[in-house]
mmCIF file with all atom_site columns, C-alpha atoms in Angstrom:
data_model
loop_
_atom_site.group_PDB
_atom_site.id
_atom_site.type_symbol
_atom_site.label_atom_id
_atom_site.label_alt_id
_atom_site.label_comp_id
_atom_site.label_asym_id
_atom_site.label_entity_id
_atom_site.label_seq_id
_atom_site.pdbx_PDB_ins_code
_atom_site.Cartn_x
_atom_site.Cartn_y
_atom_site.Cartn_z
_atom_site.occupancy
_atom_site.B_iso_or_equiv
_atom_site.pdbx_formal_charge
_atom_site.auth_seq_id
_atom_site.auth_comp_id
_atom_site.auth_asym_id
_atom_site.auth_atom_id
_atom_site.pdbx_PDB_model_num
ATOM 1   C CA . MET L 1 1   ? 0.064  0.020  -0.053 1.00 44.00 ? 1   MET L CA 1
ATOM 2   C CA . GLU L 1 2   ? 1.382  3.366  -0.917 1.00 54.00 ? 2   GLU L CA 1
ATOM 3   C CA . LEU L 1 3   ? 2.272  5.622  1.945  1.00 68.00 ? 3   LEU L CA 1
ATOM 4   C CA . GLU L 1 4   ? 0.503  8.941  2.148  1.00 85.00 ? 4   GLU L CA 1
ATOM 5   C CA . LYS L 1 5   ? 2.958  11.881 1.044  1.00 93.00 ? 5   LYS L CA 1
ATOM 6   C CA . LYS L 1 6   ? 3.845  14.111 4.146  1.00 96.00 ? 6   LYS L CA 1
ATOM 7   C CA . GLN L 1 7   ? 2.668  17.755 3.536  1.00 98.00 ? 7   GLN L CA 1
ATOM 8   C CA . ILE L 1 8   ? 5.621  19.991 4.584  1.00 98.00 ? 8   ILE L CA 1
ATOM 9   C CA . LEU L 1 9   ? 5.915  23.823 4.877  1.00 98.00 ? 9   LEU L CA 1
ATOM 10  C CA . VAL L 1 10  ? 9.569  25.092 4.464  1.00 98.00 ? 10  VAL L CA 1
ATOM 11  C CA . VAL L 1 11  ? 10.220 28.563 5.317  1.00 98.00 ? 11  VAL L CA 1
ATOM 12  C CA . GLY L 1 12  ? 13.263 30.263 3.862  1.00 96.00 ? 12  GLY L CA 1
ATOM 13  C CA . ALA L 1 13  ? 13.405 27.968 0.880  1.00 97.00 ? 13  ALA L CA 1
ATOM 14  C CA . SER L 1 14  ? 15.286 29.957 -1.603 1.00 95.00 ? 14  SER L CA 1
ATOM 15  C CA . ARG L 1 15  ? 18.754 29.611 -0.276 1.00 94.00 ? 15  ARG L CA 1
ATOM 16  C CA . GLY L 1 16  ? 21.182 27.960 2.372  1.00 95.00 ? 16  GLY L CA 1
ATOM 17  C CA . ILE L 1 17  ? 19.544 25.385 4.801  1.00 97.00 ? 17  ILE L CA 1
ATOM 18  C CA . GLY L 1 18  ? 16.068 26.179 3.684  1.00 97.00 ? 18  GLY L CA 1
ATOM 19  C CA . ALA L 1 19  ? 16.715 25.442 0.193  1.00 97.00 ? 19  ALA L CA 1
ATOM 20  C CA . ALA L 1 20  ? 18.476 22.133 0.890  1.00 97.00 ? 20  ALA L CA 1
ATOM 21  C CA . VAL L 1 21  ? 15.668 20.954 3.081  1.00 98.00 ? 21  VAL L CA 1
ATOM 22  C CA . ALA L 1 22  ? 13.044 21.986 0.458  1.00 98.00 ? 22  ALA L CA 1
ATOM 23  C CA . GLN L 1 23  ? 14.727 20.143 -2.189 1.00 98.00 ? 23  GLN L CA 1
ATOM 24  C CA . HIS L 1 24  ? 15.439 16.949 -0.108 1.00 98.00 ? 24  HIS L CA 1
ATOM 25  C CA . PHE L 1 25  ? 11.847 16.417 0.753  1.00 98.00 ? 25  PHE L CA 1
ATOM 26  C CA . ALA L 1 26  ? 10.475 17.267 -2.674 1.00 98.00 ? 26  ALA L CA 1
ATOM 27  C CA . GLN L 1 27  ? 12.974 14.778 -4.292 1.00 97.00 ? 27  GLN L CA 1
ATOM 28  C CA . LYS L 1 28  ? 11.555 12.107 -1.745 1.00 96.00 ? 28  LYS L CA 1
ATOM 29  C CA . GLY L 1 29  ? 8.220  12.649 -3.098 1.00 96.00 ? 29  GLY L CA 1
ATOM 30  C CA . GLU L 1 30  ? 6.575  14.549 -0.162 1.00 98.00 ? 30  GLU L CA 1
ATOM 31  C CA . TYR L 1 31  ? 4.379  17.673 -0.888 1.00 97.00 ? 31  TYR L CA 1
ATOM 32  C CA . VAL L 1 32  ? 6.441  20.773 -0.176 1.00 98.00 ? 32  VAL L CA 1
ATOM 33  C CA . LEU L 1 33  ? 5.222  24.238 0.153  1.00 98.00 ? 33  LEU L CA 1
ATOM 34  C CA . SER L 1 34  ? 8.185  26.656 -0.173 1.00 98.00 ? 34  SER L CA 1
ATOM 35  C CA . VAL L 1 35  ? 7.962  30.116 1.590  1.00 98.00 ? 35  VAL L CA 1
ATOM 36  C CA . SER L 1 36  ? 10.584 32.739 0.303  1.00 97.00 ? 36  SER L CA 1
ATOM 37  C CA . ARG L 1 37  ? 10.733 36.000 -1.092 1.00 95.00 ? 37  ARG L CA 1
ATOM 38  C CA . SER L 1 38  ? 12.533 34.881 -4.185 1.00 95.00 ? 38  SER L CA 1
ATOM 39  C CA . GLN L 1 39  ? 11.969 31.754 -6.315 1.00 96.00 ? 39  GLN L CA 1
ATOM 40  C CA . PRO L 1 40  ? 12.962 28.398 -4.354 1.00 96.00 ? 40  PRO L CA 1
ATOM 41  C CA . VAL L 1 41  ? 14.747 25.487 -5.889 1.00 92.00 ? 41  VAL L CA 1
ATOM 42  C CA . ALA L 1 42  ? 11.897 22.968 -5.183 1.00 97.00 ? 42  ALA L CA 1
ATOM 43  C CA . GLY L 1 43  ? 8.202  22.977 -3.972 1.00 97.00 ? 43  GLY L CA 1
ATOM 44  C CA . GLU L 1 44  ? 5.093  24.849 -4.623 1.00 98.00 ? 44  GLU L CA 1
ATOM 45  C CA . TRP L 1 45  ? 6.178  28.545 -4.104 1.00 98.00 ? 45  TRP L CA 1
ATOM 46  C CA . ILE L 1 46  ? 4.457  30.711 -1.721 1.00 98.00 ? 46  ILE L CA 1
ATOM 47  C CA . GLN L 1 47  ? 5.875  34.198 -2.371 1.00 98.00 ? 47  GLN L CA 1
ATOM 48  C CA . ALA L 1 48  ? 6.012  36.157 0.934  1.00 98.00 ? 48  ALA L CA 1
ATOM 49  C CA . ASP L 1 49  ? 7.918  38.558 2.933  1.00 97.00 ? 49  ASP L CA 1
ATOM 50  C CA . ILE L 1 50  ? 7.709  37.115 6.612  1.00 97.00 ? 50  ILE L CA 1
ATOM 51  C CA . SER L 1 51  ? 8.962  40.179 8.283  1.00 97.00 ? 51  SER L CA 1
ATOM 52  C CA . THR L 1 52  ? 5.691  41.715 7.583  1.00 97.00 ? 52  THR L CA 1
ATOM 53  C CA . ALA L 1 53  ? 2.130  41.058 8.833  1.00 97.00 ? 53  ALA L CA 1
ATOM 54  C CA . GLU L 1 54  ? 1.060  40.797 5.278  1.00 98.00 ? 54  GLU L CA 1
ATOM 55  C CA . GLY L 1 55  ? 3.580  38.455 4.419  1.00 98.00 ? 55  GLY L CA 1
ATOM 56  C CA . ILE L 1 56  ? 2.593  36.052 7.202  1.00 98.00 ? 56  ILE L CA 1
ATOM 57  C CA . ARG L 1 57  ? -0.937 36.512 6.168  1.00 98.00 ? 57  ARG L CA 1
ATOM 58  C CA . SER L 1 58  ? -0.293 35.625 2.678  1.00 98.00 ? 58  SER L CA 1
ATOM 59  C CA . VAL L 1 59  ? 1.372  32.294 3.719  1.00 98.00 ? 59  VAL L CA 1
ATOM 60  C CA . ILE L 1 60  ? -1.733 31.450 6.016  1.00 98.00 ? 60  ILE L CA 1
ATOM 61  C CA . ASP L 1 61  ? -4.106 32.324 3.111  1.00 98.00 ? 61  ASP L CA 1
ATOM 62  C CA . SER L 1 62  ? -2.016 30.061 0.712  1.00 98.00 ? 62  SER L CA 1
ATOM 63  C CA . VAL L 1 63  ? -2.003 27.097 3.094  1.00 98.00 ? 63  VAL L CA 1
ATOM 64  C CA . GLY L 1 64  ? -5.767 27.511 3.654  1.00 98.00 ? 64  GLY L CA 1
ATOM 65  C CA . GLU L 1 65  ? -7.459 24.705 5.464  1.00 97.00 ? 65  GLU L CA 1
ATOM 66  C CA . SER L 1 66  ? -5.047 22.106 4.164  1.00 97.00 ? 66  SER L CA 1
ATOM 67  C CA . ARG L 1 67  ? -3.417 19.641 6.579  1.00 98.00 ? 67  ARG L CA 1
ATOM 68  C CA . LEU L 1 68  ? 0.323  20.287 7.533  1.00 98.00 ? 68  LEU L CA 1
ATOM 69  C CA . ASP L 1 69  ? 2.477  17.374 8.911  1.00 98.00 ? 69  ASP L CA 1
ATOM 70  C CA . ALA L 1 70  ? 5.398  19.715 9.534  1.00 98.00 ? 70  ALA L CA 1
ATOM 71  C CA . LEU L 1 71  ? 6.334  23.383 9.615  1.00 98.00 ? 71  LEU L CA 1
ATOM 72  C CA . LEU L 1 72  ? 9.976  23.522 9.005  1.00 98.00 ? 72  LEU L CA 1
ATOM 73  C CA . PHE L 1 73  ? 11.230 27.370 9.772  1.00 98.00 ? 73  PHE L CA 1
ATOM 74  C CA . MET L 1 74  ? 14.524 27.306 8.099  1.00 96.00 ? 74  MET L CA 1
ATOM 75  C CA . GLY L 1 75  ? 14.930 30.965 7.405  1.00 89.00 ? 75  GLY L CA 1
ATOM 76  C CA . GLY L 1 76  ? 17.151 33.544 9.133  1.00 92.00 ? 76  GLY L CA 1
ATOM 77  C CA . VAL L 1 77  ? 18.629 36.837 8.721  1.00 93.00 ? 77  VAL L CA 1
ATOM 78  C CA . TRP L 1 78  ? 21.438 38.739 10.302 1.00 92.00 ? 78  TRP L CA 1
ATOM 79  C CA . GLU L 1 79  ? 22.921 42.173 10.553 1.00 92.00 ? 79  GLU L CA 1
ATOM 80  C CA . GLU L 1 80  ? 25.092 43.722 7.757  1.00 91.00 ? 80  GLU L CA 1
ATOM 81  C CA . GLY L 1 81  ? 28.665 42.454 7.916  1.00 88.00 ? 81  GLY L CA 1
ATOM 82  C CA . ALA L 1 82  ? 27.618 39.908 10.543 1.00 86.00 ? 82  ALA L CA 1
ATOM 83  C CA . PHE L 1 83  ? 30.250 37.192 11.709 1.00 86.00 ? 83  PHE L CA 1
ATOM 84  C CA . THR L 1 84  ? 33.150 39.199 10.096 1.00 82.00 ? 84  THR L CA 1
ATOM 85  C CA . GLU L 1 85  ? 35.529 42.225 11.011 1.00 86.00 ? 85  GLU L CA 1
ATOM 86  C CA . ARG L 1 86  ? 33.074 44.414 9.133  1.00 89.00 ? 86  ARG L CA 1
ATOM 87  C CA . TYR L 1 87  ? 30.144 44.159 11.722 1.00 92.00 ? 87  TYR L CA 1
ATOM 88  C CA . ASN L 1 88  ? 29.868 47.350 14.208 1.00 94.00 ? 88  ASN L CA 1
ATOM 89  C CA . PHE L 1 89  ? 27.040 47.248 16.538 1.00 95.00 ? 89  PHE L CA 1
ATOM 90  C CA . ILE L 1 90  ? 27.007 51.027 16.998 1.00 94.00 ? 90  ILE L CA 1
ATOM 91  C CA . GLN L 1 91  ? 26.770 51.574 13.355 1.00 94.00 ? 91  GLN L CA 1
ATOM 92  C CA . SER L 1 92  ? 23.924 48.957 12.983 1.00 94.00 ? 92  SER L CA 1
ATOM 93  C CA . PRO L 1 93  ? 20.584 50.915 12.133 1.00 95.00 ? 93  PRO L CA 1
ATOM 94  C CA . ASP L 1 94  ? 17.724 50.215 14.522 1.00 96.00 ? 94  ASP L CA 1
ATOM 95  C CA . ARG L 1 95  ? 15.702 49.202 11.405 1.00 96.00 ? 95  ARG L CA 1
ATOM 96  C CA . GLU L 1 96  ? 18.040 46.407 11.050 1.00 97.00 ? 96  GLU L CA 1
ATOM 97  C CA . THR L 1 97  ? 17.563 45.201 14.855 1.00 97.00 ? 97  THR L CA 1
ATOM 98  C CA . ARG L 1 98  ? 13.802 45.283 14.091 1.00 97.00 ? 98  ARG L CA 1
ATOM 99  C CA . TYR L 1 99  ? 13.945 43.270 10.874 1.00 97.00 ? 99  TYR L CA 1
ATOM 100 C CA . VAL L 1 100 ? 16.257 40.565 12.234 1.00 97.00 ? 100 VAL L CA 1
ATOM 101 C CA . ILE L 1 101 ? 14.044 40.072 15.289 1.00 97.00 ? 101 ILE L CA 1
ATOM 102 C CA . ALA L 1 102 ? 10.914 40.261 13.137 1.00 97.00 ? 102 ALA L CA 1
ATOM 103 C CA . VAL L 1 103 ? 11.996 37.421 10.791 1.00 97.00 ? 103 VAL L CA 1
ATOM 104 C CA . ASN L 1 104 ? 13.925 35.352 13.338 1.00 97.00 ? 104 ASN L CA 1
ATOM 105 C CA . THR L 1 105 ? 11.656 35.486 16.455 1.00 98.00 ? 105 THR L CA 1
ATOM 106 C CA . ILE L 1 106 ? 8.291  37.086 15.506 1.00 98.00 ? 106 ILE L CA 1
ATOM 107 C CA . ALA L 1 107 ? 7.528  35.202 12.338 1.00 98.00 ? 107 ALA L CA 1
ATOM 108 C CA . PRO L 1 108 ? 8.045  31.687 14.006 1.00 98.00 ? 108 PRO L CA 1
ATOM 109 C CA . ILE L 1 109 ? 5.699  32.539 16.572 1.00 98.00 ? 109 ILE L CA 1
ATOM 110 C CA . GLU L 1 110 ? 2.814  34.056 14.601 1.00 98.00 ? 110 GLU L CA 1
ATOM 111 C CA . LEU L 1 111 ? 3.068  31.134 11.825 1.00 98.00 ? 111 LEU L CA 1
ATOM 112 C CA . THR L 1 112 ? 3.294  28.650 14.476 1.00 98.00 ? 112 THR L CA 1
ATOM 113 C CA . LYS L 1 113 ? 0.042  30.133 16.131 1.00 98.00 ? 113 LYS L CA 1
ATOM 114 C CA . GLN L 1 114 ? -1.801 30.590 12.827 1.00 98.00 ? 114 GLN L CA 1
ATOM 115 C CA . LEU L 1 115 ? -0.946 27.268 11.344 1.00 98.00 ? 115 LEU L CA 1
ATOM 116 C CA . THR L 1 116 ? -1.932 25.306 14.341 1.00 98.00 ? 116 THR L CA 1
ATOM 117 C CA . LYS L 1 117 ? -5.333 24.454 12.776 1.00 98.00 ? 117 LYS L CA 1
ATOM 118 C CA . ASN L 1 118 ? -3.406 23.019 9.835  1.00 98.00 ? 118 ASN L CA 1
ATOM 119 C CA . LEU L 1 119 ? -0.856 20.998 11.707 1.00 98.00 ? 119 LEU L CA 1
ATOM 120 C CA . VAL L 1 120 ? -3.630 19.295 14.167 1.00 98.00 ? 120 VAL L CA 1
ATOM 121 C CA . ARG L 1 121 ? -4.982 17.647 11.077 1.00 98.00 ? 121 ARG L CA 1
ATOM 122 C CA . SER L 1 122 ? -1.723 15.601 11.001 1.00 97.00 ? 122 SER L CA 1
ATOM 123 C CA . ASN L 1 123 ? -1.353 12.427 13.407 1.00 96.00 ? 123 ASN L CA 1
ATOM 124 C CA . ASN L 1 124 ? 2.050  13.461 14.231 1.00 97.00 ? 124 ASN L CA 1
ATOM 125 C CA . PRO L 1 125 ? 2.422  17.295 13.767 1.00 98.00 ? 125 PRO L CA 1
ATOM 126 C CA . ARG L 1 126 ? 6.011  18.977 14.095 1.00 98.00 ? 126 ARG L CA 1
ATOM 127 C CA . ALA L 1 127 ? 7.314  22.618 14.270 1.00 98.00 ? 127 ALA L CA 1
ATOM 128 C CA . ILE L 1 128 ? 11.143 22.581 13.836 1.00 98.00 ? 128 ILE L CA 1
ATOM 129 C CA . PHE L 1 129 ? 12.967 25.757 14.018 1.00 98.00 ? 129 PHE L CA 1
ATOM 130 C CA . ILE L 1 130 ? 16.748 26.300 13.136 1.00 98.00 ? 130 ILE L CA 1
ATOM 131 C CA . GLY L 1 131 ? 18.282 28.438 15.983 1.00 97.00 ? 131 GLY L CA 1
ATOM 132 C CA . SER L 1 132 ? 21.990 28.889 16.557 1.00 96.00 ? 132 SER L CA 1
ATOM 133 C CA . LEU L 1 133 ? 24.479 28.033 19.288 1.00 96.00 ? 133 LEU L CA 1
ATOM 134 C CA . SER L 1 134 ? 24.875 31.838 19.902 1.00 94.00 ? 134 SER L CA 1
ATOM 135 C CA . GLY L 1 135 ? 21.347 31.801 21.165 1.00 94.00 ? 135 GLY L CA 1
ATOM 136 C CA . LEU L 1 136 ? 22.514 29.300 23.947 1.00 96.00 ? 136 LEU L CA 1
ATOM 137 C CA . ASP L 1 137 ? 23.049 30.634 27.666 1.00 94.00 ? 137 ASP L CA 1
ATOM 138 C CA . ASN L 1 138 ? 26.352 32.469 27.896 1.00 94.00 ? 138 ASN L CA 1
ATOM 139 C CA . ALA L 1 139 ? 27.388 31.779 24.232 1.00 93.00 ? 139 ALA L CA 1
ATOM 140 C CA . ALA L 1 140 ? 26.470 35.076 22.730 1.00 94.00 ? 140 ALA L CA 1
ATOM 141 C CA . SER L 1 141 ? 28.099 36.465 19.956 1.00 94.00 ? 141 SER L CA 1
ATOM 142 C CA . ILE L 1 142 ? 28.999 40.211 19.061 1.00 94.00 ? 142 ILE L CA 1
ATOM 143 C CA . GLU L 1 143 ? 26.046 40.364 16.683 1.00 94.00 ? 143 GLU L CA 1
ATOM 144 C CA . VAL L 1 144 ? 23.356 41.743 19.036 1.00 96.00 ? 144 VAL L CA 1
ATOM 145 C CA . ALA L 1 145 ? 20.280 41.640 17.120 1.00 96.00 ? 145 ALA L CA 1
ATOM 146 C CA . ASN L 1 146 ? 20.932 37.974 15.775 1.00 96.00 ? 146 ASN L CA 1
ATOM 147 C CA . THR L 1 147 ? 21.899 36.679 19.194 1.00 96.00 ? 147 THR L CA 1
ATOM 148 C CA . ALA L 1 148 ? 18.955 37.991 20.859 1.00 97.00 ? 148 ALA L CA 1
ATOM 149 C CA . SER L 1 149 ? 16.534 36.860 18.058 1.00 97.00 ? 149 SER L CA 1
ATOM 150 C CA . LYS L 1 150 ? 18.123 33.263 18.475 1.00 97.00 ? 150 LYS L CA 1
ATOM 151 C CA . PHE L 1 151 ? 17.848 33.516 22.103 1.00 97.00 ? 151 PHE L CA 1
ATOM 152 C CA . GLY L 1 152 ? 14.258 34.523 21.864 1.00 97.00 ? 152 GLY L CA 1
ATOM 153 C CA . LEU L 1 153 ? 13.399 31.864 19.411 1.00 98.00 ? 153 LEU L CA 1
ATOM 154 C CA . ARG L 1 154 ? 14.655 29.071 22.047 1.00 97.00 ? 154 ARG L CA 1
ATOM 155 C CA . GLY L 1 155 ? 12.331 30.774 24.543 1.00 97.00 ? 155 GLY L CA 1
ATOM 156 C CA . ALA L 1 156 ? 9.521  30.911 22.364 1.00 98.00 ? 156 ALA L CA 1
ATOM 157 C CA . ALA L 1 157 ? 9.806  27.492 21.424 1.00 98.00 ? 157 ALA L CA 1
ATOM 158 C CA . GLN L 1 158 ? 9.809  26.404 25.215 1.00 97.00 ? 158 GLN L CA 1
ATOM 159 C CA . ALA L 1 159 ? 6.444  28.346 25.655 1.00 98.00 ? 159 ALA L CA 1
ATOM 160 C CA . LEU L 1 160 ? 5.114  27.142 22.392 1.00 98.00 ? 160 LEU L CA 1
ATOM 161 C CA . LYS L 1 161 ? 5.667  23.507 23.819 1.00 96.00 ? 161 LYS L CA 1
ATOM 162 C CA . ILE L 1 162 ? 3.586  24.288 26.818 1.00 96.00 ? 162 ILE L CA 1
ATOM 163 C CA . ALA L 1 163 ? 0.997  26.370 24.829 1.00 97.00 ? 163 ALA L CA 1
ATOM 164 C CA . LEU L 1 164 ? 0.340  23.853 22.204 1.00 96.00 ? 164 LEU L CA 1
ATOM 165 C CA . ARG L 1 165 ? 0.423  20.795 24.718 1.00 93.00 ? 165 ARG L CA 1
ATOM 166 C CA . ASP L 1 166 ? -3.244 20.015 24.146 1.00 95.00 ? 166 ASP L CA 1
ATOM 167 C CA . TYR L 1 167 ? -2.744 19.924 20.377 1.00 96.00 ? 167 TYR L CA 1
ATOM 168 C CA . LYS L 1 168 ? 0.112  17.404 20.754 1.00 96.00 ? 168 LYS L CA 1
ATOM 169 C CA . ILE L 1 169 ? 2.370  19.557 18.364 1.00 98.00 ? 169 ILE L CA 1
ATOM 170 C CA . GLY L 1 170 ? 6.078  18.586 18.794 1.00 97.00 ? 170 GLY L CA 1
ATOM 171 C CA . VAL L 1 171 ? 8.156  21.685 18.931 1.00 98.00 ? 171 VAL L CA 1
ATOM 172 C CA . THR L 1 172 ? 12.040 21.559 18.450 1.00 98.00 ? 172 THR L CA 1
ATOM 173 C CA . VAL L 1 173 ? 14.767 23.884 17.930 1.00 98.00 ? 173 VAL L CA 1
ATOM 174 C CA . ILE L 1 174 ? 18.001 22.872 16.109 1.00 98.00 ? 174 ILE L CA 1
ATOM 175 C CA . ASN L 1 175 ? 21.131 24.945 17.118 1.00 98.00 ? 175 ASN L CA 1
ATOM 176 C CA . PRO L 1 176 ? 24.068 24.576 14.663 1.00 97.00 ? 176 PRO L CA 1
ATOM 177 C CA . GLY L 1 177 ? 27.250 26.056 14.508 1.00 94.00 ? 177 GLY L CA 1
ATOM 178 C CA . ASN L 1 178 ? 28.222 27.205 10.955 1.00 94.00 ? 178 ASN L CA 1
ATOM 179 C CA . VAL L 1 179 ? 26.432 24.911 8.288  1.00 96.00 ? 179 VAL L CA 1
ATOM 180 C CA . ALA L 1 180 ? 28.181 24.242 5.067  1.00 94.00 ? 180 ALA L CA 1
ATOM 181 C CA . THR L 1 181 ? 25.884 26.413 2.859  1.00 93.00 ? 181 THR L CA 1
ATOM 182 C CA . GLU L 1 182 ? 27.158 28.034 -0.232 1.00 92.00 ? 182 GLU L CA 1
ATOM 183 C CA . GLU L 1 183 ? 27.356 31.462 1.440  1.00 89.00 ? 183 GLU L CA 1
ATOM 184 C CA . VAL L 1 184 ? 29.377 30.011 4.590  1.00 90.00 ? 184 VAL L CA 1
ATOM 185 C CA . MET L 1 185 ? 31.580 28.138 2.073  1.00 93.00 ? 185 MET L CA 1
ATOM 186 C CA . ALA L 1 186 ? 32.175 31.221 0.105  1.00 91.00 ? 186 ALA L CA 1
ATOM 187 C CA . ASP L 1 187 ? 33.001 33.191 3.320  1.00 86.00 ? 187 ASP L CA 1
ATOM 188 C CA . ILE L 1 188 ? 35.686 30.669 4.170  1.00 90.00 ? 188 ILE L CA 1
ATOM 189 C CA . GLU L 1 189 ? 37.243 30.350 0.847  1.00 91.00 ? 189 GLU L CA 1
ATOM 190 C CA . GLU L 1 190 ? 37.358 34.283 0.612  1.00 89.00 ? 190 GLU L CA 1
ATOM 191 C CA . GLY L 1 191 ? 38.761 34.616 3.982  1.00 86.00 ? 191 GLY L CA 1
ATOM 192 C CA . ARG L 1 192 ? 35.912 36.286 5.680  1.00 84.00 ? 192 ARG L CA 1
ATOM 193 C CA . PHE L 1 193 ? 35.520 33.459 7.945  1.00 86.00 ? 193 PHE L CA 1
ATOM 194 C CA . GLU L 1 194 ? 38.579 31.627 9.699  1.00 88.00 ? 194 GLU L CA 1
ATOM 195 C CA . GLN L 1 195 ? 39.431 28.042 8.305  1.00 92.00 ? 195 GLN L CA 1
ATOM 196 C CA . GLN L 1 196 ? 37.096 25.671 9.762  1.00 93.00 ? 196 GLN L CA 1
ATOM 197 C CA . VAL L 1 197 ? 35.024 22.378 8.855  1.00 95.00 ? 197 VAL L CA 1
ATOM 198 C CA . PRO L 1 198 ? 31.341 23.452 8.772  1.00 95.00 ? 198 PRO L CA 1
ATOM 199 C CA . ILE L 1 199 ? 28.527 21.237 9.642  1.00 96.00 ? 199 ILE L CA 1
ATOM 200 C CA . PRO L 1 200 ? 27.478 19.214 6.379  1.00 97.00 ? 200 PRO L CA 1
ATOM 201 C CA . LEU L 1 201 ? 23.838 20.186 5.418  1.00 97.00 ? 201 LEU L CA 1
ATOM 202 C CA . THR L 1 202 ? 23.115 16.552 5.353  1.00 98.00 ? 202 THR L CA 1
ATOM 203 C CA . ASP L 1 203 ? 23.603 16.267 9.060  1.00 98.00 ? 203 ASP L CA 1
ATOM 204 C CA . ILE L 1 204 ? 20.929 18.970 9.413  1.00 98.00 ? 204 ILE L CA 1
ATOM 205 C CA . ILE L 1 205 ? 18.693 17.169 7.140  1.00 98.00 ? 205 ILE L CA 1
ATOM 206 C CA . SER L 1 206 ? 19.246 13.849 9.002  1.00 98.00 ? 206 SER L CA 1
ATOM 207 C CA . ALA L 1 207 ? 18.333 15.558 12.251 1.00 98.00 ? 207 ALA L CA 1
ATOM 208 C CA . ILE L 1 208 ? 15.068 16.721 10.850 1.00 98.00 ? 208 ILE L CA 1
ATOM 209 C CA . GLU L 1 209 ? 14.216 13.451 9.285  1.00 98.00 ? 209 GLU L CA 1
ATOM 210 C CA . TRP L 1 210 ? 14.989 11.600 12.600 1.00 98.00 ? 210 TRP L CA 1
ATOM 211 C CA . ILE L 1 211 ? 12.741 14.173 14.309 1.00 98.00 ? 211 ILE L CA 1
ATOM 212 C CA . LEU L 1 212 ? 9.833  13.496 11.697 1.00 98.00 ? 212 LEU L CA 1
ATOM 213 C CA . LYS L 1 213 ? 10.087 9.647  12.226 1.00 97.00 ? 213 LYS L CA 1
ATOM 214 C CA . LEU L 1 214 ? 9.668  9.613  15.835 1.00 97.00 ? 214 LEU L CA 1
ATOM 215 C CA . SER L 1 215 ? 6.289  8.502  17.366 1.00 97.00 ? 215 SER L CA 1
ATOM 216 C CA . ASN L 1 216 ? 3.878  11.369 18.510 1.00 95.00 ? 216 ASN L CA 1
ATOM 217 C CA . ALA L 1 217 ? 4.586  10.098 22.181 1.00 95.00 ? 217 ALA L CA 1
ATOM 218 C CA . VAL L 1 218 ? 8.056  12.064 21.954 1.00 95.00 ? 218 VAL L CA 1
ATOM 219 C CA . ASN L 1 219 ? 9.062  15.647 21.953 1.00 96.00 ? 219 ASN L CA 1
ATOM 220 C CA . ILE L 1 220 ? 12.722 16.678 21.329 1.00 97.00 ? 220 ILE L CA 1
ATOM 221 C CA . GLY L 1 221 ? 12.976 20.164 22.750 1.00 97.00 ? 221 GLY L CA 1
ATOM 222 C CA . GLU L 1 222 ? 16.387 21.154 21.483 1.00 97.00 ? 222 GLU L CA 1
ATOM 223 C CA . ILE L 1 223 ? 19.436 19.610 19.391 1.00 98.00 ? 223 ILE L CA 1
ATOM 224 C CA . ASN L 1 224 ? 22.888 21.604 19.739 1.00 98.00 ? 224 ASN L CA 1
ATOM 225 C CA . MET L 1 225 ? 25.152 20.726 16.818 1.00 97.00 ? 225 MET L CA 1
ATOM 226 C CA . GLN L 1 226 ? 28.814 21.718 17.407 1.00 96.00 ? 226 GLN L CA 1
ATOM 227 C CA . GLN L 1 227 ? 31.675 21.709 14.911 1.00 95.00 ? 227 GLN L CA 1
ATOM 228 C CA . LYS L 1 228 ? 34.575 19.355 15.798 1.00 91.00 ? 228 LYS L CA 1
ATOM 229 C CA . ASP L 1 229 ? 37.152 21.563 14.141 1.00 72.00 ? 229 ASP L CA 1
#
């Protein structure tokens, strides 16, 4: 008997981790909805700027009443010059701070809230967010807005787990170090980042796959993924 396709919403599907995740599940034959401002590499495109209320509403309207088995929030933004010597907190404009927090913290909260009605249609619903090691206790980096947004995301996920307990929605944050996206590899090769071995994208995907395969009796709160080198 043919298994029913999972219906998966991937936020931030046009680049980086989100693009790799959307492509992976689309190639597996799952039904993927890809949220991004620019054309994604895979999945049915929902064009939206999730930093705005209008963008979030367009995602909700596009999903409609459909079942969602997983909300995978893989998007993320950061300040100009972040993670390089060019970053300067004092010179970072306030609008940049608001934008980073809107995308990295507010959008995941609002999308999860509004898509709860879709997730509860699944027999094992999951919401998985990409955080950062810099969002862990006493592990902040100099990028103030990005660090604050990732720390806030962890707090939001912990609260969502409680708020959504009656809906049986699993909530997980994956906190990785540098991941081997095209952008990170270019930063390493061009000297903006120090030489290092970033986390393979396949490891992020494997972690997501593992979470989605667990029974609905189990919740995984956080996974921290650190580079060995």
